[in-house]
PDB file of C-alpha atoms in Angstrom:
ATOM      1  CA  MET A 853      -9.445  -4.002  17.137  1.00 81.00           C
ATOM      2  CA  GLU A 854      -9.612  -1.688  14.171  1.00 92.00           C
ATOM      3  CA  ASN A 855      -7.364  -1.791  11.106  1.00 95.00           C
ATOM      4  CA  VAL A 856      -5.312   1.393  10.782  1.00 96.00           C
ATOM      5  CA  ILE A 857      -3.926   0.415   7.364  1.00 96.00           C
ATOM      6  CA  GLU A 858      -5.843  -1.664   4.825  1.00 96.00           C
ATOM      7  CA  LEU A 859      -4.547  -2.530   1.369  1.00 96.00           C
ATOM      8  CA  ARG A 860      -6.705  -4.528  -1.037  1.00 97.00           C
ATOM      9  CA  GLU A 861      -5.251  -5.918  -4.281  1.00 97.00           C
ATOM     10  CA  LEU A 862      -2.992  -2.845  -4.572  1.00 96.00           C
ATOM     11  CA  THR A 863      -1.187  -2.765  -7.913  1.00 96.00           C
ATOM     12  CA  LYS A 864       1.207  -0.282  -9.515  1.00 96.00           C
ATOM     13  CA  THR A 865       2.736  -0.601 -12.955  1.00 95.00           C
ATOM     14  CA  TYR A 866       5.182   1.705 -14.707  1.00 93.00           C
ATOM     15  CA  GLY A 867       4.495   1.171 -18.402  1.00 92.00           C
ATOM     16  CA  THR A 868       5.206  -2.535 -18.843  1.00 92.00           C
ATOM     17  CA  ARG A 869       7.206  -2.813 -15.604  1.00 91.00           C
ATOM     18  CA  ARG A 870       5.516  -4.140 -12.491  1.00 90.00           C
ATOM     19  CA  GLY A 871       6.153  -2.151  -9.306  1.00 90.00           C
ATOM     20  CA  LEU A 872       3.607  -3.898  -7.115  1.00 93.00           C
ATOM     21  CA  THR A 873       1.107  -6.648  -7.880  1.00 94.00           C
ATOM     22  CA  GLY A 874      -2.035  -7.451  -5.896  1.00 95.00           C
ATOM     23  CA  LEU A 875      -0.834  -6.588  -2.377  1.00 95.00           C
ATOM     24  CA  THR A 876      -3.422  -7.225   0.349  1.00 97.00           C
ATOM     25  CA  LEU A 877      -2.409  -6.241   3.883  1.00 94.00           C
ATOM     26  CA  ASP A 878      -3.986  -5.283   7.224  1.00 96.00           C
ATOM     27  CA  VAL A 879      -2.215  -3.500  10.074  1.00 96.00           C
ATOM     28  CA  VAL A 880      -4.245  -3.509  13.290  1.00 96.00           C
ATOM     29  CA  GLN A 881      -4.203  -0.630  15.778  1.00 94.00           C
ATOM     30  CA  GLY A 882      -1.442  -1.159  18.363  1.00 93.00           C
ATOM     31  CA  GLU A 883       0.357  -3.747  16.242  1.00 92.00           C
ATOM     32  CA  VAL A 884       4.107  -3.474  15.655  1.00 92.00           C
ATOM     33  CA  PHE A 885       4.696  -4.062  11.959  1.00 90.00           C
ATOM     34  CA  GLY A 886       7.994  -4.591  10.119  1.00 92.00           C
ATOM     35  CA  PHE A 887       8.179  -3.909   6.401  1.00 89.00           C
ATOM     36  CA  LEU A 888      11.047  -6.050   5.121  1.00 95.00           C
ATOM     37  CA  GLY A 889      11.928  -7.582   1.776  1.00 93.00           C
ATOM     38  CA  PRO A 890      14.563  -7.810  -0.924  1.00 94.00           C
ATOM     39  CA  ASN A 891      15.408  -4.991  -3.328  1.00 94.00           C
ATOM     40  CA  GLY A 892      12.645  -4.562  -5.878  1.00 90.00           C
ATOM     41  CA  ALA A 893       9.961  -6.161  -3.703  1.00 92.00           C
ATOM     42  CA  GLY A 894       7.749  -3.029  -3.732  1.00 92.00           C
ATOM     43  CA  LYS A 895       8.393  -1.631  -0.238  1.00 94.00           C
ATOM     44  CA  SER A 896       9.104   1.943  -1.381  1.00 94.00           C
ATOM     45  CA  THR A 897       6.306   1.817  -3.944  1.00 95.00           C
ATOM     46  CA  THR A 898       3.845   0.789  -1.218  1.00 95.00           C
ATOM     47  CA  ILE A 899       4.919   3.650   1.071  1.00 94.00           C
ATOM     48  CA  ARG A 900       4.671   6.150  -1.803  1.00 95.00           C
ATOM     49  CA  LEU A 901       1.149   4.901  -2.550  1.00 94.00           C
ATOM     50  CA  LEU A 902       0.133   5.259   1.117  1.00 93.00           C
ATOM     51  CA  LEU A 903       1.490   8.841   1.158  1.00 93.00           C
ATOM     52  CA  ASP A 904      -0.309   9.689  -2.125  1.00 92.00           C
ATOM     53  CA  LEU A 905       2.991  10.550  -3.793  1.00 94.00           C
ATOM     54  CA  ILE A 906       1.994   8.198  -6.620  1.00 94.00           C
ATOM     55  CA  ARG A 907      -1.381   6.752  -7.617  1.00 94.00           C
ATOM     56  CA  PRO A 908      -2.161   3.024  -7.806  1.00 94.00           C
ATOM     57  CA  THR A 909      -2.923   1.377 -11.127  1.00 95.00           C
ATOM     58  CA  ALA A 910      -5.548  -0.767  -9.395  1.00 96.00           C
ATOM     59  CA  GLY A 911      -6.714  -1.686  -5.911  1.00 96.00           C
ATOM     60  CA  ARG A 912      -7.588   0.274  -2.807  1.00 94.00           C
ATOM     61  CA  ALA A 913      -5.743   1.623   0.232  1.00 95.00           C
ATOM     62  CA  THR A 914      -7.029   3.230   3.429  1.00 94.00           C
ATOM     63  CA  VAL A 915      -5.129   4.801   6.310  1.00 93.00           C
ATOM     64  CA  LEU A 916      -7.147   5.385   9.491  1.00 93.00           C
ATOM     65  CA  GLY A 917     -10.260   4.715   7.408  1.00 91.00           C
ATOM     66  CA  LEU A 918      -9.447   7.441   4.868  1.00 89.00           C
ATOM     67  CA  ASP A 919      -8.428   7.128   1.230  1.00 90.00           C
ATOM     68  CA  PRO A 920      -4.983   8.770   0.847  1.00 87.00           C
ATOM     69  CA  ARG A 921      -6.026   9.996  -2.610  1.00 83.00           C
ATOM     70  CA  GLY A 922      -8.289  12.693  -1.296  1.00 79.00           C
ATOM     71  CA  ASP A 923      -9.968  12.233   2.093  1.00 61.00           C
TER      72      ASP A 923
END
């Protein structure tokens, strides 16, 4: 099956503060995926990156094979 979400070494920093560090993740088509974690774990930052509301400092993300930053 095909990956509908792919994250590779996704990183986001805010000045000297780390929002997300080196996240690699695959979500396969048809898979039920829960996005859980403690406060400050980077859940909201990851969603904002996937929606192109903010830009990553490093790494790559694709949704349905497209780059959210412009495809």
